[in-house]
Short mmCIF file of N, CA, C and O in Angstrom, two decimals:
data_model
loop_
_atom_site.label_atom_id
_atom_site.label_comp_id
_atom_site.label_asym_id
_atom_site.label_seq_id
_atom_site.Cartn_x
_atom_site.Cartn_y
_atom_site.Cartn_z
N MET N 1 -16.45 -15.06 30.64
CA MET N 1 -15.66 -13.72 30.45
C MET N 1 -14.36 -13.87 30.36
O MET N 1 -13.73 -13.17 29.55
N LYS N 2 -13.97 -14.75 31.32
CA LYS N 2 -12.40 -14.81 31.15
C LYS N 2 -11.80 -15.49 30.23
O LYS N 2 -10.83 -15.02 29.46
N LYS N 3 -12.53 -16.42 29.48
CA LYS N 3 -12.50 -17.07 28.05
C LYS N 3 -12.09 -15.88 27.27
O LYS N 3 -11.06 -16.05 26.57
N ILE N 4 -13.08 -15.02 27.03
CA ILE N 4 -13.09 -14.08 26.19
C ILE N 4 -11.83 -13.13 26.21
O ILE N 4 -11.35 -12.66 25.37
N ILE N 5 -11.73 -12.72 27.45
CA ILE N 5 -10.41 -11.85 27.73
C ILE N 5 -9.03 -12.53 27.44
O ILE N 5 -8.23 -11.96 26.65
N ILE N 6 -9.09 -13.91 27.71
CA ILE N 6 -7.58 -14.69 27.31
C ILE N 6 -7.77 -14.82 25.80
O ILE N 6 -6.64 -14.52 25.24
N PHE N 7 -8.89 -15.03 25.27
CA PHE N 7 -8.59 -15.13 23.95
C PHE N 7 -8.24 -13.52 23.19
O PHE N 7 -7.52 -13.65 22.25
N LEU N 8 -8.67 -12.61 23.58
CA LEU N 8 -8.52 -11.06 22.90
C LEU N 8 -6.83 -11.14 23.26
O LEU N 8 -6.28 -10.33 22.40
N VAL N 9 -6.50 -11.38 24.48
CA VAL N 9 -5.12 -11.07 24.90
C VAL N 9 -4.39 -11.89 23.86
O VAL N 9 -3.22 -11.61 23.41
N VAL N 10 -4.61 -13.26 23.91
CA VAL N 10 -4.04 -14.03 22.97
C VAL N 10 -3.69 -13.71 21.47
O VAL N 10 -2.77 -13.77 20.80
N SER N 11 -4.90 -13.12 20.81
CA SER N 11 -5.02 -12.79 19.71
C SER N 11 -4.10 -11.42 19.42
O SER N 11 -3.53 -11.47 18.40
N ILE N 12 -4.15 -10.64 20.27
CA ILE N 12 -3.52 -9.33 20.36
C ILE N 12 -1.84 -9.68 20.27
O ILE N 12 -1.03 -9.09 19.35
N MET N 13 -1.48 -10.77 21.24
CA MET N 13 -0.18 -11.01 21.29
C MET N 13 0.27 -11.68 19.88
O MET N 13 1.41 -11.50 19.43
N THR N 14 -0.59 -12.70 19.17
CA THR N 14 -0.17 -13.30 17.98
C THR N 14 -0.12 -12.28 16.94
O THR N 14 0.84 -12.27 15.96
N ASN N 15 -1.06 -11.21 16.89
CA ASN N 15 -0.96 -10.33 15.94
C ASN N 15 0.38 -9.37 15.91
O ASN N 15 1.18 -8.96 15.03
N VAL N 16 0.72 -8.90 17.37
CA VAL N 16 2.05 -8.27 17.58
C VAL N 16 3.24 -9.07 17.16
O VAL N 16 4.19 -8.63 16.32
N ALA N 17 3.10 -10.33 17.48
CA ALA N 17 4.39 -11.11 16.89
C ALA N 17 4.42 -11.52 15.79
O ALA N 17 5.76 -11.32 14.85
N SER N 18 3.39 -11.41 14.80
CA SER N 18 3.60 -11.75 13.42
C SER N 18 4.01 -10.38 12.75
O SER N 18 4.33 -10.43 11.77
N SER N 19 3.56 -9.50 13.42
CA SER N 19 3.91 -7.90 12.52
C SER N 19 5.40 -7.78 12.73
O SER N 19 5.95 -6.77 12.45
N GLN N 20 6.21 -8.54 13.56
CA GLN N 20 7.65 -8.38 13.92
C GLN N 20 8.33 -8.65 12.61
O GLN N 20 9.66 -8.33 12.66
N SER N 21 8.02 -9.21 11.43
CA SER N 21 8.72 -9.49 10.56
C SER N 21 7.98 -9.12 8.95
O SER N 21 6.71 -9.16 9.24
N LEU N 22 8.60 -9.02 8.16
CA LEU N 22 8.06 -8.82 6.82
C LEU N 22 7.26 -10.05 5.97
O LEU N 22 7.44 -11.00 6.58
N ASN N 23 6.03 -9.68 5.58
CA ASN N 23 5.06 -10.86 5.11
C ASN N 23 5.63 -10.94 3.79
O ASN N 23 6.62 -10.53 3.44
N SER N 24 4.90 -11.97 3.14
CA SER N 24 5.32 -12.45 1.81
C SER N 24 5.32 -11.27 0.89
O SER N 24 6.21 -11.46 0.07
N ASN N 25 4.33 -10.53 1.03
CA ASN N 25 4.17 -9.33 -0.27
C ASN N 25 5.38 -8.53 0.01
O ASN N 25 5.94 -8.02 -0.84
N ALA N 26 5.55 -7.93 1.20
CA ALA N 26 6.45 -6.97 1.44
C ALA N 26 8.16 -7.96 1.32
O ALA N 26 8.84 -6.95 0.51
N SER N 27 8.17 -9.05 1.61
CA SER N 27 9.52 -9.92 1.30
C SER N 27 9.59 -9.68 -0.35
O SER N 27 10.90 -9.78 -0.98
N TYR N 28 8.46 -10.19 -1.07
CA TYR N 28 8.66 -10.04 -2.61
C TYR N 28 9.07 -8.80 -3.04
O TYR N 28 10.08 -8.76 -3.87
N ILE N 29 8.59 -7.77 -2.66
CA ILE N 29 8.91 -6.54 -3.23
C ILE N 29 10.13 -6.15 -2.70
O ILE N 29 10.89 -5.69 -3.50
N LYS N 30 10.68 -6.24 -1.62
CA LYS N 30 12.15 -6.28 -1.23
C LYS N 30 13.36 -6.83 -1.88
O LYS N 30 14.04 -6.38 -2.48
N ASN N 31 12.65 -8.15 -1.97
CA ASN N 31 13.82 -9.12 -2.93
C ASN N 31 13.86 -8.81 -4.69
O ASN N 31 14.84 -9.04 -5.20
N ASN N 32 12.69 -8.26 -4.98
CA ASN N 32 12.77 -8.06 -6.47
C ASN N 32 12.87 -6.69 -6.81
O ASN N 32 13.02 -6.39 -8.17
N TYR N 33 12.53 -5.82 -6.05
CA TYR N 33 12.37 -4.32 -6.45
C TYR N 33 13.20 -3.63 -5.28
O TYR N 33 12.67 -2.73 -4.62
N GLU N 34 14.37 -3.96 -4.82
CA GLU N 34 15.18 -3.62 -3.87
C GLU N 34 15.25 -1.98 -3.62
O GLU N 34 14.98 -1.22 -2.60
N THR N 35 15.73 -1.20 -4.72
CA THR N 35 15.70 0.08 -4.59
C THR N 35 14.39 1.13 -4.39
O THR N 35 14.54 1.79 -3.45
N GLU N 36 13.44 0.46 -5.09
CA GLU N 36 12.09 1.09 -4.62
C GLU N 36 11.46 0.94 -3.12
O GLU N 36 11.15 1.78 -2.64
N TYR N 37 12.02 -0.54 -2.80
CA TYR N 37 11.53 -0.85 -1.48
C TYR N 37 12.40 0.21 -0.59
O TYR N 37 11.72 0.62 0.33
N GLU N 38 13.60 0.01 -0.71
CA GLU N 38 14.72 0.98 0.28
C GLU N 38 14.26 2.72 0.19
O GLU N 38 14.06 3.11 1.36
N ASN N 39 14.30 2.84 -1.01
CA ASN N 39 13.88 4.27 -1.14
C ASN N 39 12.49 5.03 -0.92
O ASN N 39 12.28 6.33 -0.79
N ILE N 40 11.31 4.11 -1.03
CA ILE N 40 10.07 4.49 -1.14
C ILE N 40 9.31 4.13 -0.03
O ILE N 40 8.88 4.72 1.11
N ILE N 41 9.17 2.78 0.09
CA ILE N 41 8.49 2.00 1.00
C ILE N 41 8.89 2.20 2.47
O ILE N 41 8.11 2.41 3.59
N LYS N 42 10.08 1.50 2.63
CA LYS N 42 10.79 1.54 3.95
C LYS N 42 10.92 3.03 4.27
O LYS N 42 11.16 3.23 5.41
N LYS N 43 11.65 3.81 3.50
CA LYS N 43 11.84 5.38 3.84
C LYS N 43 10.59 5.73 4.51
O LYS N 43 10.62 6.46 5.17
N HIS N 44 9.46 5.64 3.90
CA HIS N 44 8.13 6.24 4.20
C HIS N 44 7.79 5.95 5.49
O HIS N 44 7.58 6.49 6.34
N ALA N 45 7.90 4.51 5.87
CA ALA N 45 7.60 3.85 6.83
C ALA N 45 8.46 4.49 8.32
O ALA N 45 7.85 4.59 9.08
N LEU N 46 9.71 4.44 7.98
CA LEU N 46 10.77 5.05 8.65
C LEU N 46 10.34 6.34 9.31
O LEU N 46 10.34 6.88 10.35
N ASN N 47 10.02 7.45 8.31
CA ASN N 47 9.58 8.51 8.56
C ASN N 47 8.41 8.65 9.33
O ASN N 47 8.24 9.56 9.90
N GLU N 48 7.64 8.14 8.95
CA GLU N 48 6.32 7.80 9.83
C GLU N 48 6.27 7.49 11.04
O GLU N 48 5.73 8.13 12.14
N TRP N 49 7.05 6.23 11.24
CA TRP N 49 7.11 5.87 12.47
C TRP N 49 8.34 5.82 13.21
O TRP N 49 8.91 5.26 14.51
N LYS N 50 9.45 6.63 12.87
CA LYS N 50 10.87 7.11 13.19
C LYS N 50 11.33 5.55 13.95
O LYS N 50 11.55 4.55 13.36
N ASP N 51 11.68 5.47 15.29
CA ASP N 51 12.12 4.37 16.03
C ASP N 51 11.22 3.04 16.77
O ASP N 51 11.69 2.42 17.33
N ASP N 52 9.70 3.22 16.29
CA ASP N 52 8.97 2.19 16.74
C ASP N 52 9.03 1.31 15.58
O ASP N 52 8.06 1.09 14.76
N PHE N 53 9.91 0.34 15.54
CA PHE N 53 10.26 -0.51 14.52
C PHE N 53 9.17 -1.63 14.25
O PHE N 53 8.90 -2.05 13.38
N SER N 54 8.44 -1.99 15.45
CA SER N 54 7.18 -2.87 15.22
C SER N 54 6.02 -2.20 14.09
O SER N 54 5.44 -2.92 13.16
N MET N 55 6.09 -1.00 14.31
CA MET N 55 5.20 -0.23 13.50
C MET N 55 5.74 0.17 12.20
O MET N 55 5.19 0.02 11.16
N VAL N 56 7.05 0.23 12.37
CA VAL N 56 7.58 0.24 10.68
C VAL N 56 7.33 -1.01 9.90
O VAL N 56 6.84 -0.57 8.87
N VAL N 57 7.60 -1.87 10.52
CA VAL N 57 7.21 -3.37 9.97
C VAL N 57 5.78 -3.37 9.64
O VAL N 57 5.49 -4.03 8.38
N TYR N 58 4.65 -3.03 10.75
CA TYR N 58 3.54 -3.19 10.40
C TYR N 58 2.98 -2.41 9.02
O TYR N 58 2.29 -2.51 8.04
N GLU N 59 3.70 -0.86 8.92
CA GLU N 59 3.47 -0.06 7.84
C GLU N 59 3.95 -0.79 6.45
O GLU N 59 3.30 -0.55 5.61
N ILE N 60 5.03 -1.23 6.59
CA ILE N 60 5.81 -1.68 5.08
C ILE N 60 4.60 -3.17 4.79
O ILE N 60 4.35 -3.01 3.49
N ASN N 61 4.31 -3.83 5.55
CA ASN N 61 3.40 -4.84 5.32
C ASN N 61 2.12 -4.55 4.88
O ASN N 61 1.42 -4.73 3.81
N LYS N 62 1.44 -3.26 5.47
CA LYS N 62 0.39 -2.74 5.02
C LYS N 62 0.23 -2.22 3.65
O LYS N 62 -0.62 -2.40 3.07
N GLN N 63 1.35 -1.38 3.59
CA GLN N 63 1.41 -0.72 2.15
C GLN N 63 1.74 -1.97 1.24
O GLN N 63 0.77 -1.87 -0.14
N ALA N 64 2.45 -2.78 1.32
CA ALA N 64 2.72 -3.94 0.41
C ALA N 64 1.57 -4.80 0.10
O ALA N 64 1.37 -5.04 -1.24
N ASP N 65 0.60 -5.10 1.10
CA ASP N 65 -0.31 -5.77 0.74
C ASP N 65 -1.38 -5.01 -0.25
O ASP N 65 -2.04 -5.55 -0.88
N ALA N 66 -1.42 -3.72 0.11
CA ALA N 66 -2.37 -2.94 -0.47
C ALA N 66 -2.14 -2.89 -1.90
O ALA N 66 -2.89 -2.85 -2.89
N LEU N 67 -0.90 -2.69 -2.23
CA LEU N 67 -0.24 -2.60 -3.62
C LEU N 67 -0.53 -3.97 -4.16
O LEU N 67 -1.26 -3.80 -5.38
N ILE N 68 -0.28 -5.12 -3.84
CA ILE N 68 -0.45 -6.24 -4.57
C ILE N 68 -2.01 -6.35 -4.61
O ILE N 68 -2.38 -6.68 -5.54
N GLU N 69 -2.93 -6.00 -3.46
CA GLU N 69 -4.40 -6.32 -3.53
C GLU N 69 -4.93 -5.54 -4.80
O GLU N 69 -5.77 -5.87 -5.44
N LEU N 70 -4.40 -4.27 -4.74
CA LEU N 70 -5.01 -3.35 -5.74
C LEU N 70 -4.57 -3.77 -7.22
O LEU N 70 -5.64 -3.87 -8.02
N ILE N 71 -3.40 -4.37 -7.33
CA ILE N 71 -2.97 -4.79 -8.70
C ILE N 71 -3.88 -5.78 -9.24
O ILE N 71 -4.47 -6.22 -10.19
N GLY N 72 -4.37 -6.77 -8.19
CA GLY N 72 -5.18 -8.08 -7.91
C GLY N 72 -6.63 -7.58 -8.52
O GLY N 72 -7.41 -8.47 -9.38
N ALA N 73 -7.15 -6.29 -7.97
CA ALA N 73 -8.49 -6.06 -8.12
C ALA N 73 -8.90 -5.19 -9.19
O ALA N 73 -9.89 -4.87 -9.69
N PHE N 74 -7.78 -4.51 -9.79
CA PHE N 74 -7.71 -3.82 -11.38
C PHE N 74 -8.35 -4.14 -12.43
O PHE N 74 -8.25 -5.59 -12.46
N LYS N 75 -9.06 -3.26 -12.74
CA LYS N 75 -9.74 -3.90 -14.04
C LYS N 75 -9.61 -2.62 -15.03
O LYS N 75 -9.98 -1.50 -14.68
N SER N 76 -9.16 -2.80 -16.48
CA SER N 76 -9.26 -1.83 -17.20
C SER N 76 -10.22 -0.71 -17.40
O SER N 76 -9.81 0.48 -17.41
N GLU N 77 -11.24 -1.23 -17.27
CA GLU N 77 -12.53 -0.26 -17.51
C GLU N 77 -12.47 0.83 -16.34
O GLU N 77 -13.13 1.85 -16.34
N ASN N 78 -11.82 0.54 -15.27
CA ASN N 78 -11.73 1.66 -14.06
C ASN N 78 -10.47 1.96 -14.02
O ASN N 78 -9.88 2.72 -12.97
N THR N 79 -9.39 2.26 -15.03
CA THR N 79 -8.26 2.77 -15.22
C THR N 79 -8.35 4.35 -14.95
O THR N 79 -7.51 4.74 -14.01
N ASN N 80 -9.36 5.19 -14.93
CA ASN N 80 -9.62 6.31 -14.51
C ASN N 80 -9.83 6.74 -13.25
O ASN N 80 -9.24 7.51 -12.73
N ILE N 81 -10.26 5.56 -12.49
CA ILE N 81 -10.58 5.56 -11.12
C ILE N 81 -9.47 5.32 -10.42
O ILE N 81 -8.94 6.27 -9.38
N ALA N 82 -8.16 4.52 -11.00
CA ALA N 82 -7.16 4.28 -10.50
C ALA N 82 -6.29 5.64 -10.44
O ALA N 82 -5.52 5.82 -9.55
N TYR N 83 -6.43 6.17 -11.68
CA TYR N 83 -5.53 7.58 -12.02
C TYR N 83 -5.86 8.65 -10.84
O TYR N 83 -5.25 9.09 -10.26
N LYS N 84 -7.33 8.80 -10.56
CA LYS N 84 -7.66 9.52 -9.72
C LYS N 84 -7.48 9.26 -8.21
O LYS N 84 -6.92 10.31 -7.63
N ALA N 85 -7.23 8.26 -7.94
CA ALA N 85 -7.12 7.65 -6.51
C ALA N 85 -5.24 7.80 -6.20
O ALA N 85 -4.99 8.40 -5.11
N ILE N 86 -4.70 7.65 -7.29
CA ILE N 86 -3.17 7.86 -7.19
C ILE N 86 -2.90 9.47 -7.08
O ILE N 86 -2.04 9.53 -6.65
N GLN N 87 -3.63 10.22 -7.89
CA GLN N 87 -3.52 11.35 -7.78
C GLN N 87 -3.89 12.05 -6.52
O GLN N 87 -3.10 12.80 -5.85
N GLU N 88 -4.75 11.56 -6.00
CA GLU N 88 -5.37 12.18 -4.56
C GLU N 88 -4.52 11.76 -3.45
O GLU N 88 -4.36 12.48 -2.54
N TRP N 89 -3.92 10.42 -3.36
CA TRP N 89 -3.06 9.93 -2.32
C TRP N 89 -1.62 10.01 -2.69
O TRP N 89 -1.09 9.15 -1.95
N SER N 90 -0.93 10.43 -3.50
CA SER N 90 0.15 10.71 -3.72
C SER N 90 0.78 11.65 -2.55
O SER N 90 0.27 12.25 -1.70
N PHE N 91 1.88 11.27 -1.94
CA PHE N 91 2.56 12.11 -1.09
C PHE N 91 2.92 13.13 -1.56
O PHE N 91 2.99 13.45 -2.69
N ASP N 92 3.13 14.29 -0.35
CA ASP N 92 3.13 15.75 -0.78
C ASP N 92 4.67 15.77 -1.51
O ASP N 92 5.63 15.14 -1.51
N GLY N 93 4.25 16.46 -2.71
CA GLY N 93 5.25 16.87 -3.60
C GLY N 93 5.84 16.09 -4.64
O GLY N 93 6.53 16.08 -5.47
N TYR N 94 5.02 15.02 -4.71
CA TYR N 94 5.02 13.68 -5.62
C TYR N 94 3.85 13.43 -6.81
O TYR N 94 3.87 12.69 -7.69
N GLN N 95 2.72 14.16 -6.55
CA GLN N 95 1.54 14.17 -7.59
C GLN N 95 2.14 14.14 -9.09
O GLN N 95 1.82 13.02 -9.50
N SER N 96 2.81 15.20 -9.30
CA SER N 96 3.20 15.19 -10.85
C SER N 96 4.20 14.11 -11.25
O SER N 96 4.01 13.40 -12.38
N PHE N 97 4.94 13.76 -10.45
CA PHE N 97 5.82 12.51 -10.60
C PHE N 97 5.08 11.32 -10.82
O PHE N 97 5.33 10.28 -11.93
N ASN N 98 4.25 10.86 -9.98
CA ASN N 98 3.24 9.97 -9.92
C ASN N 98 2.65 9.89 -11.13
O ASN N 98 2.29 8.74 -12.00
N ILE N 99 1.96 10.73 -11.45
CA ILE N 99 1.14 11.01 -12.95
C ILE N 99 1.85 10.76 -14.05
O ILE N 99 1.56 10.24 -15.21
N ASN N 100 3.11 11.28 -14.13
CA ASN N 100 4.01 10.96 -15.25
C ASN N 100 4.24 9.41 -15.42
O ASN N 100 4.29 8.85 -16.50
N ILE N 101 4.51 8.93 -14.36
CA ILE N 101 4.79 7.29 -14.28
C ILE N 101 3.35 6.47 -14.75
O ILE N 101 3.62 5.79 -15.65
N PHE N 102 2.32 7.05 -14.41
CA PHE N 102 1.16 6.36 -14.62
C PHE N 102 0.81 6.72 -16.09
O PHE N 102 0.53 5.63 -16.81
N LYS N 103 1.06 7.45 -16.80
CA LYS N 103 0.83 7.89 -17.97
C LYS N 103 1.58 7.27 -18.91
O LYS N 103 1.11 7.21 -20.15
N GLU N 104 2.95 6.78 -18.58
CA GLU N 104 3.87 6.17 -19.34
C GLU N 104 3.77 4.75 -18.98
O GLU N 104 4.56 3.76 -19.90
N MET N 105 2.76 4.27 -18.31
CA MET N 105 2.57 2.44 -18.11
C MET N 105 2.01 2.25 -19.16
O MET N 105 1.24 2.34 -19.79
N LYS N 106 2.71 1.07 -19.66
CA LYS N 106 2.12 0.07 -20.57
C LYS N 106 0.96 -0.97 -19.83
O LYS N 106 -0.05 -1.27 -20.66
N SER N 107 1.17 -1.36 -18.62
CA SER N 107 0.29 -2.20 -17.90
C SER N 107 0.39 -1.58 -16.79
O SER N 107 0.93 -1.58 -16.13
N PHE N 108 -1.27 -2.08 -15.98
CA PHE N 108 -1.31 -1.81 -14.18
C PHE N 108 -0.46 -3.16 -13.34
O PHE N 108 -1.07 -3.73 -13.14
N GLY N 109 1.08 -2.46 -13.31
CA GLY N 109 1.73 -3.61 -12.82
C GLY N 109 2.57 -3.07 -11.77
O GLY N 109 3.09 -1.94 -11.56
N LEU N 110 3.24 -4.29 -11.30
CA LEU N 110 4.15 -3.75 -9.98
C LEU N 110 5.38 -3.08 -10.43
O LEU N 110 5.85 -2.41 -9.81
N LYS N 111 5.92 -3.62 -11.47
CA LYS N 111 7.16 -2.86 -11.96
C LYS N 111 7.01 -1.43 -12.32
O LYS N 111 7.95 -0.62 -11.66
N ASP N 112 5.76 -0.95 -12.56
CA ASP N 112 5.85 0.69 -12.72
C ASP N 112 5.16 1.46 -11.23
O ASP N 112 5.53 2.26 -10.79
N LEU N 113 4.20 0.52 -10.57
CA LEU N 113 3.43 1.11 -9.69
C LEU N 113 4.25 1.35 -8.30
O LEU N 113 4.19 2.33 -7.41
N VAL N 114 5.36 0.32 -7.98
CA VAL N 114 6.17 0.34 -7.02
C VAL N 114 6.96 1.35 -6.91
O VAL N 114 7.51 1.98 -6.04
N LYS N 115 7.34 2.12 -8.21
CA LYS N 115 8.13 3.42 -8.16
C LYS N 115 7.30 4.72 -7.77
O LYS N 115 8.05 5.80 -7.49
N MET N 116 5.94 4.72 -7.24
CA MET N 116 5.20 5.85 -7.19
C MET N 116 5.31 5.91 -5.89
O MET N 116 5.19 4.94 -5.15
N GLN N 117 5.10 7.19 -5.34
CA GLN N 117 5.03 7.51 -3.95
C GLN N 117 3.78 7.69 -3.55
O GLN N 117 3.17 9.00 -3.53
N CYS N 118 3.16 6.84 -2.87
CA CYS N 118 1.61 6.97 -2.54
C CYS N 118 1.23 6.26 -1.40
O CYS N 118 2.09 5.29 -0.97
N ASP N 119 0.20 6.43 -0.85
CA ASP N 119 -0.29 5.85 0.28
C ASP N 119 -1.44 4.67 -0.40
O ASP N 119 -2.50 4.75 -0.69
N TRP N 120 -0.47 3.52 -0.50
CA TRP N 120 -1.48 2.73 -1.35
C TRP N 120 -2.48 2.00 -0.54
O TRP N 120 -3.41 1.47 -1.09
N THR N 121 -2.49 2.11 0.98
CA THR N 121 -3.75 1.46 1.57
C THR N 121 -4.96 2.67 1.18
O THR N 121 -6.17 1.94 0.95
N MET N 122 -4.82 3.71 1.02
CA MET N 122 -5.74 4.86 0.54
C MET N 122 -6.18 4.71 -0.76
O MET N 122 -7.35 4.72 -0.99
N VAL N 123 -4.93 4.52 -1.57
CA VAL N 123 -5.33 4.35 -3.03
C VAL N 123 -6.31 3.24 -3.49
O VAL N 123 -7.08 3.12 -4.25
N LYS N 124 -5.68 2.14 -2.73
CA LYS N 124 -6.81 0.70 -2.60
C LYS N 124 -8.32 1.00 -2.37
O LYS N 124 -8.99 0.44 -3.04
N TYR N 125 -8.25 1.53 -1.02
CA TYR N 125 -9.50 1.79 -0.69
C TYR N 125 -10.15 2.78 -1.57
O TYR N 125 -11.54 2.37 -1.85
N GLU N 126 -10.15 3.92 -2.08
CA GLU N 126 -10.63 4.94 -2.84
C GLU N 126 -10.99 4.39 -4.24
O GLU N 126 -12.14 4.14 -4.67
N TYR N 127 -10.30 3.14 -4.79
CA TYR N 127 -10.30 2.56 -5.80
C TYR N 127 -11.54 1.56 -5.54
O TYR N 127 -12.47 1.72 -6.77
N LEU N 128 -11.27 0.80 -4.86
CA LEU N 128 -12.29 -0.21 -4.77
C LEU N 128 -13.83 0.64 -4.32
O LEU N 128 -14.99 0.20 -4.94
N LYS N 129 -13.88 1.48 -3.55
CA LYS N 129 -14.96 2.13 -3.24
C LYS N 129 -15.58 3.00 -4.51
O LYS N 129 -16.77 2.95 -4.83
N GLN N 130 -14.82 3.71 -5.20
CA GLN N 130 -15.51 4.27 -6.25
C GLN N 130 -15.64 3.36 -7.66
O GLN N 130 -16.80 3.46 -8.20
N ALA N 131 -14.96 1.88 -7.74
CA ALA N 131 -15.32 1.14 -8.62
C ALA N 131 -16.70 0.20 -8.40
O ALA N 131 -17.62 0.41 -9.34
N LYS N 132 -16.68 0.24 -7.02
CA LYS N 132 -18.03 -0.39 -6.48
C LYS N 132 -19.48 0.51 -6.89
O LYS N 132 -20.28 0.18 -7.17
N ALA N 133 -18.98 1.81 -6.55
CA ALA N 133 -20.18 2.75 -6.63
C ALA N 133 -20.47 2.70 -8.44
O ALA N 133 -21.66 3.00 -8.88
N LYS N 134 -19.25 2.94 -9.23
CA LYS N 134 -19.59 3.08 -10.48
C LYS N 134 -20.46 1.80 -11.15
O LYS N 134 -21.12 2.19 -11.75
N ASN N 135 -20.34 0.72 -10.71
CA ASN N 135 -21.23 -0.54 -10.77
C ASN N 135 -22.52 -0.52 -10.40
O ASN N 135 -22.97 -1.59 -10.80
N ALA N 136 -22.64 0.23 -9.40
CA ALA N 136 -24.09 0.14 -8.74
C ALA N 136 -24.92 0.67 -9.41
O ALA N 136 -26.39 0.69 -9.26
N PHE N 137 -25.08 1.57 -10.55
CA PHE N 137 -25.94 2.15 -11.24
C PHE N 137 -26.10 1.67 -12.78
O PHE N 137 -25.03 0.96 -13.30
#
């Protein structure tokens, strides 16, 4: 029992320590899409978590990972699913803005998606759930 508790404490401490810096996906977005990173991803995380900076970093990493993973999972036959997920999970007041970007996109890539104001973790979740259900019948 002591070993399990020690393992859990070490695991939690490791997770907290690793969440203190940007991961590779967040760093990539920050370095290559600085304006969008600052004005959308970072700004949203700060609005959400205020001065809980470890949670701000966690939120940035979570959103960046979800966005990159969504792009990797995307299949053109599921474009309508992605469209609906983005529409559903747009931040308040940004649904029309995001839909306009989506309609003008030439490809489902980071260059355009990073401009959208969305909860990417939920967009990815909804996209994967609906795509799996679509292919189940």
